Amino acid sequence: MSYGTELVQNLLALSEQTATLLQLAIVATLLLVARLAAWKLEPRLEQRIRAIENPNHKMLRLAIVLLRKLSWVIFVALCGIALLLMRSYGWPGSVFVVETAMLLALTWLVLRLLSQLIKSRTLGKTVAYSLWTYVALMVLGLTDDAALLLGAVGFEIGNFRLSLLLIVKMVVFIGILLWVAIGLGNFIDRRLQGTDDLTPSLAVLIGKILKI
């Protein structure tokens, strides 16, 4: 390899590292600005939300959750503006860091809102954290590496190998089945409670049997 070629490659590598460091600085700055803006806006918005007369409780709950995550809402918006400016003014190289930060923050917001549909807060947070971790691994291109790592951790039971990856898959599968079964049972129970063809005691009995 000639000296000129090696010098060009070194300069390109240095340029990529500099662009990455600049993007990290941009993300850190946007996060700080978002935190400061949320600190100023949150008390005012909370007063307005609580002043609403006869609010829908579900919508109020979602609004409160969104308000508690206001810094992330602002951060996502700022990242979107930054990406538009970077692409409009010809940012040299990739915008992967800023784009990834925005995508992960947006994913977290959406998952936290969807987790409010789960009555149990602990279960809702667990689902949100689990799904966010999976999305983060997928965005960063680390799903295969994570699967290999989980698959390598395990032990033998006779001729059967029980790996951590298999345990995770089983827990996810059983969790989805239970969630669907409970949701379906509650739906049928509500329909039975509203029918006039069954006595109240019989409707309650059938509902309990279906839930079991």
mmCIF file of C-alpha atoms in Angstrom:
data_model
loop_
_atom_site.group_PDB
_atom_site.id
_atom_site.type_symbol
_atom_site.label_atom_id
_atom_site.label_comp_id
_atom_site.label_asym_id
_atom_site.label_seq_id
_atom_site.Cartn_x
_atom_site.Cartn_y
_atom_site.Cartn_z
ATOM 1 C CA MET A 1 0.000 0.000 0.000
ATOM 2 C CA SER A 2 1.429 3.395 -0.993
ATOM 3 C CA TYR A 3 1.944 6.212 1.470
ATOM 4 C CA GLY A 4 -0.640 8.383 -0.336
ATOM 5 C CA THR A 5 -3.346 5.693 -0.141
ATOM 6 C CA GLU A 6 -2.648 5.065 3.538
ATOM 7 C CA LEU A 7 -2.785 8.805 4.270
ATOM 8 C CA VAL A 8 -6.165 9.139 2.519
ATOM 9 C CA GLN A 9 -7.585 6.177 4.476
ATOM 10 C CA ASN A 10 -6.344 7.638 7.764
ATOM 11 C CA LEU A 11 -7.907 11.010 6.936
ATOM 12 C CA LEU A 12 -11.227 9.345 6.057
ATOM 13 C CA ALA A 13 -11.192 7.364 9.310
ATOM 14 C CA LEU A 14 -10.423 10.551 11.260
ATOM 15 C CA SER A 15 -13.240 12.359 9.457
ATOM 16 C CA GLU A 16 -15.718 9.620 10.345
ATOM 17 C CA GLN A 17 -14.632 9.686 13.994
ATOM 18 C CA THR A 18 -14.948 13.479 14.085
ATOM 19 C CA ALA A 19 -18.435 13.327 12.532
ATOM 20 C CA THR A 20 -19.491 10.707 15.098
ATOM 21 C CA LEU A 21 -18.170 12.812 17.994
ATOM 22 C CA LEU A 22 -19.974 15.871 16.628
ATOM 23 C CA GLN A 23 -23.223 13.918 16.408
ATOM 24 C CA LEU A 24 -22.795 12.715 19.997
ATOM 25 C CA ALA A 25 -22.260 16.339 21.051
ATOM 26 C CA ILE A 26 -25.408 17.364 19.136
ATOM 27 C CA VAL A 27 -27.462 14.625 20.805
ATOM 28 C CA ALA A 28 -26.166 15.585 24.267
ATOM 29 C CA THR A 29 -26.932 19.265 23.621
ATOM 30 C CA LEU A 30 -30.448 18.516 22.356
ATOM 31 C CA LEU A 31 -31.112 16.317 25.379
ATOM 32 C CA LEU A 32 -29.997 19.082 27.734
ATOM 33 C CA VAL A 33 -32.165 21.665 25.927
ATOM 34 C CA ALA A 34 -35.133 19.264 26.046
ATOM 35 C CA ARG A 35 -34.708 18.727 29.787
ATOM 36 C CA LEU A 36 -34.553 22.470 30.459
ATOM 37 C CA ALA A 37 -37.575 23.170 28.247
ATOM 38 C CA ALA A 38 -39.600 20.402 29.920
ATOM 39 C CA TRP A 39 -38.618 21.724 33.343
ATOM 40 C CA LYS A 40 -40.101 25.095 32.385
ATOM 41 C CA LEU A 41 -43.198 23.866 30.527
ATOM 42 C CA GLU A 42 -44.328 20.881 32.608
ATOM 43 C CA PRO A 43 -45.812 22.805 35.603
ATOM 44 C CA ARG A 44 -47.795 25.112 33.308
ATOM 45 C CA LEU A 45 -49.151 22.296 31.161
ATOM 46 C CA GLU A 46 -50.028 20.241 34.233
ATOM 47 C CA GLN A 47 -52.101 23.111 35.633
ATOM 48 C CA ARG A 48 -54.025 23.372 32.380
ATOM 49 C CA ILE A 49 -54.641 19.623 32.198
ATOM 50 C CA ARG A 50 -55.897 19.454 35.783
ATOM 51 C CA ALA A 51 -58.163 22.440 35.161
ATOM 52 C CA ILE A 52 -60.139 20.527 32.516
ATOM 53 C CA GLU A 53 -63.688 19.885 33.710
ATOM 54 C CA ASN A 54 -65.143 16.362 33.464
ATOM 55 C CA PRO A 55 -62.153 14.869 31.637
ATOM 56 C CA ASN A 56 -62.060 11.424 30.071
ATOM 57 C CA HIS A 57 -60.100 9.398 32.632
ATOM 58 C CA LYS A 58 -58.271 7.282 30.053
ATOM 59 C CA MET A 59 -57.256 10.321 28.025
ATOM 60 C CA LEU A 60 -56.270 12.133 31.228
ATOM 61 C CA ARG A 61 -54.075 9.215 32.230
ATOM 62 C CA LEU A 62 -52.355 9.203 28.822
ATOM 63 C CA ALA A 63 -51.906 12.971 28.991
ATOM 64 C CA ILE A 64 -50.276 12.715 32.436
ATOM 65 C CA VAL A 65 -47.931 9.971 31.223
ATOM 66 C CA LEU A 66 -47.029 12.033 28.160
ATOM 67 C CA LEU A 67 -46.479 15.050 30.385
ATOM 68 C CA ARG A 68 -44.101 13.068 32.600
ATOM 69 C CA LYS A 69 -42.174 12.176 29.426
ATOM 70 C CA LEU A 70 -42.296 15.732 28.074
ATOM 71 C CA SER A 71 -38.507 15.996 27.884
ATOM 72 C CA TRP A 72 -38.426 12.991 25.546
ATOM 73 C CA VAL A 73 -41.228 14.453 23.400
ATOM 74 C CA ILE A 74 -39.253 17.662 23.007
ATOM 75 C CA PHE A 75 -36.048 15.686 22.412
ATOM 76 C CA VAL A 76 -37.653 13.715 19.556
ATOM 77 C CA ALA A 77 -38.935 16.938 17.981
ATOM 78 C CA LEU A 78 -35.521 18.603 18.288
ATOM 79 C CA CYS A 79 -33.792 15.569 16.776
ATOM 80 C CA GLY A 80 -36.217 15.666 13.850
ATOM 81 C CA ILE A 81 -35.446 19.364 13.259
ATOM 82 C CA ALA A 82 -31.712 18.699 13.561
ATOM 83 C CA LEU A 83 -31.898 15.909 10.985
ATOM 84 C CA LEU A 84 -33.759 18.137 8.538
ATOM 85 C CA LEU A 85 -31.145 20.876 8.937
ATOM 86 C CA MET A 86 -28.228 18.442 8.670
ATOM 87 C CA ARG A 87 -29.562 16.961 5.433
ATOM 88 C CA SER A 88 -30.603 20.322 4.004
ATOM 89 C CA TYR A 89 -27.177 21.884 4.523
ATOM 90 C CA GLY A 90 -25.220 18.832 3.357
ATOM 91 C CA TRP A 91 -23.922 17.261 6.562
ATOM 92 C CA PRO A 92 -20.717 15.391 5.672
ATOM 93 C CA GLY A 93 -21.135 11.662 6.169
ATOM 94 C CA SER A 94 -23.754 9.668 8.001
ATOM 95 C CA VAL A 95 -26.363 10.978 10.476
ATOM 96 C CA PHE A 96 -26.689 7.551 12.102
ATOM 97 C CA VAL A 97 -26.134 8.702 15.709
ATOM 98 C CA VAL A 98 -28.770 11.454 15.697
ATOM 99 C CA GLU A 99 -31.208 9.306 13.714
ATOM 100 C CA THR A 100 -30.771 6.355 16.063
ATOM 101 C CA ALA A 101 -31.189 8.528 19.161
ATOM 102 C CA MET A 102 -34.439 9.958 17.780
ATOM 103 C CA LEU A 103 -35.773 6.527 16.790
ATOM 104 C CA LEU A 104 -35.016 4.965 20.182
ATOM 105 C CA ALA A 105 -36.552 7.900 22.062
ATOM 106 C CA LEU A 106 -39.670 7.784 19.866
ATOM 107 C CA THR A 107 -39.974 4.025 20.354
ATOM 108 C CA TRP A 108 -39.757 4.448 24.122
ATOM 109 C CA LEU A 109 -42.507 7.074 24.086
ATOM 110 C CA VAL A 110 -44.842 4.918 22.000
ATOM 111 C CA LEU A 111 -44.227 1.844 24.163
ATOM 112 C CA ARG A 112 -44.828 3.762 27.393
ATOM 113 C CA LEU A 113 -48.139 5.031 26.015
ATOM 114 C CA LEU A 114 -49.191 1.577 24.837
ATOM 115 C CA SER A 115 -48.198 0.050 28.180
ATOM 116 C CA GLN A 116 -50.944 2.155 29.790
ATOM 117 C CA LEU A 117 -53.416 -0.291 28.245
ATOM 118 C CA ILE A 118 -52.092 -2.864 30.736
ATOM 119 C CA LYS A 119 -53.694 -2.374 34.143
ATOM 120 C CA SER A 120 -50.705 -3.698 36.097
ATOM 121 C CA ARG A 121 -48.025 -0.985 36.202
ATOM 122 C CA THR A 122 -45.267 -3.497 36.915
ATOM 123 C CA LEU A 123 -46.291 -5.675 33.984
ATOM 124 C CA GLY A 124 -46.685 -2.615 31.747
ATOM 125 C CA LYS A 125 -43.177 -1.374 32.537
ATOM 126 C CA THR A 126 -41.733 -4.856 32.068
ATOM 127 C CA VAL A 127 -43.337 -5.170 28.636
ATOM 128 C CA ALA A 128 -42.196 -1.669 27.643
ATOM 129 C CA TYR A 129 -38.594 -2.273 28.737
ATOM 130 C CA SER A 130 -38.470 -5.680 27.042
ATOM 131 C CA LEU A 131 -39.845 -4.435 23.720
ATOM 132 C CA TRP A 132 -37.611 -1.357 23.794
ATOM 133 C CA THR A 133 -34.547 -3.526 24.364
ATOM 134 C CA TYR A 134 -35.485 -5.692 21.397
ATOM 135 C CA VAL A 135 -36.076 -2.650 19.164
ATOM 136 C CA ALA A 136 -32.751 -1.128 20.283
ATOM 137 C CA LEU A 137 -30.890 -4.338 19.419
ATOM 138 C CA MET A 138 -32.662 -4.477 16.058
ATOM 139 C CA VAL A 139 -31.870 -0.833 15.214
ATOM 140 C CA LEU A 140 -28.224 -1.288 16.185
ATOM 141 C CA GLY A 141 -28.003 -4.551 14.230
ATOM 142 C CA LEU A 142 -27.176 -6.617 17.319
ATOM 143 C CA THR A 143 -30.091 -9.058 17.345
ATOM 144 C CA ASP A 144 -28.034 -11.943 15.933
ATOM 145 C CA ASP A 145 -25.203 -11.325 18.397
ATOM 146 C CA ALA A 146 -27.653 -11.159 21.305
ATOM 147 C CA ALA A 147 -29.330 -14.390 20.157
ATOM 148 C CA LEU A 148 -25.950 -16.142 19.952
ATOM 149 C CA LEU A 149 -25.033 -14.910 23.433
ATOM 150 C CA LEU A 150 -28.339 -16.037 24.960
ATOM 151 C CA GLY A 151 -28.121 -19.338 23.103
ATOM 152 C CA ALA A 152 -24.644 -19.987 24.478
ATOM 153 C CA VAL A 153 -25.846 -19.633 28.096
ATOM 154 C CA GLY A 154 -27.626 -22.776 29.233
ATOM 155 C CA PHE A 155 -27.295 -26.285 30.587
ATOM 156 C CA GLU A 156 -27.999 -29.863 29.557
ATOM 157 C CA ILE A 157 -30.927 -31.933 30.830
ATOM 158 C CA GLY A 158 -30.230 -35.395 29.462
ATOM 159 C CA ASN A 159 -30.263 -35.021 25.679
ATOM 160 C CA PHE A 160 -32.126 -31.700 25.894
ATOM 161 C CA ARG A 161 -30.335 -28.348 26.076
ATOM 162 C CA LEU A 162 -32.147 -25.580 27.933
ATOM 163 C CA SER A 163 -30.682 -22.241 26.879
ATOM 164 C CA LEU A 164 -31.458 -18.739 28.082
ATOM 165 C CA LEU A 165 -32.711 -17.905 24.586
ATOM 166 C CA LEU A 166 -35.236 -20.753 24.749
ATOM 167 C CA ILE A 167 -36.405 -19.593 28.190
ATOM 168 C CA VAL A 168 -36.918 -16.039 26.895
ATOM 169 C CA LYS A 169 -38.904 -17.327 23.918
ATOM 170 C CA MET A 170 -41.065 -19.502 26.175
ATOM 171 C CA VAL A 171 -41.771 -16.615 28.572
ATOM 172 C CA VAL A 172 -42.716 -14.300 25.688
ATOM 173 C CA PHE A 173 -44.941 -16.937 24.062
ATOM 174 C CA ILE A 174 -46.722 -17.814 27.320
ATOM 175 C CA GLY A 175 -47.099 -14.131 28.189
ATOM 176 C CA ILE A 176 -48.765 -13.384 24.841
ATOM 177 C CA LEU A 177 -51.111 -16.359 25.242
ATOM 178 C CA LEU A 178 -52.102 -15.267 28.760
ATOM 179 C CA TRP A 179 -52.652 -11.676 27.638
ATOM 180 C CA VAL A 180 -54.882 -12.787 24.755
ATOM 181 C CA ALA A 181 -56.766 -15.264 26.959
ATOM 182 C CA ILE A 182 -57.375 -12.700 29.727
ATOM 183 C CA GLY A 183 -58.462 -10.052 27.233
ATOM 184 C CA LEU A 184 -60.834 -12.457 25.502
ATOM 185 C CA GLY A 185 -62.220 -13.655 28.832
ATOM 186 C CA ASN A 186 -62.882 -10.095 30.002
ATOM 187 C CA PHE A 187 -64.544 -9.244 26.674
ATOM 188 C CA ILE A 188 -66.876 -12.247 26.859
ATOM 189 C CA ASP A 189 -67.581 -11.532 30.533
ATOM 190 C CA ARG A 190 -68.663 -7.955 29.703
ATOM 191 C CA ARG A 191 -70.921 -9.234 26.923
ATOM 192 C CA LEU A 192 -72.505 -11.769 29.281
ATOM 193 C CA GLN A 193 -73.109 -9.102 31.929
ATOM 194 C CA GLY A 194 -74.984 -7.024 29.366
ATOM 195 C CA THR A 195 -77.277 -9.768 28.077
ATOM 196 C CA ASP A 196 -80.882 -10.150 29.263
ATOM 197 C CA ASP A 197 -81.078 -13.848 28.407
ATOM 198 C CA LEU A 198 -79.099 -14.934 31.490
ATOM 199 C CA THR A 199 -79.640 -14.301 35.157
ATOM 200 C CA PRO A 200 -76.959 -12.129 36.808
ATOM 201 C CA SER A 201 -75.677 -15.014 38.945
ATOM 202 C CA LEU A 202 -75.424 -17.351 35.933
ATOM 203 C CA ALA A 203 -73.634 -14.676 33.887
ATOM 204 C CA VAL A 204 -71.103 -14.166 36.699
ATOM 205 C CA LEU A 205 -70.588 -17.935 37.019
ATOM 206 C CA ILE A 206 -70.000 -18.409 33.286
ATOM 207 C CA GLY A 207 -67.642 -15.408 33.261
ATOM 208 C CA LYS A 208 -65.552 -16.868 36.084
ATOM 209 C CA ILE A 209 -65.414 -20.273 34.364
ATOM 210 C CA LEU A 210 -64.234 -18.670 31.126
ATOM 211 C CA LYS A 211 -61.509 -16.727 32.972
ATOM 212 C CA ILE A 212 -60.272 -19.931 34.582
#
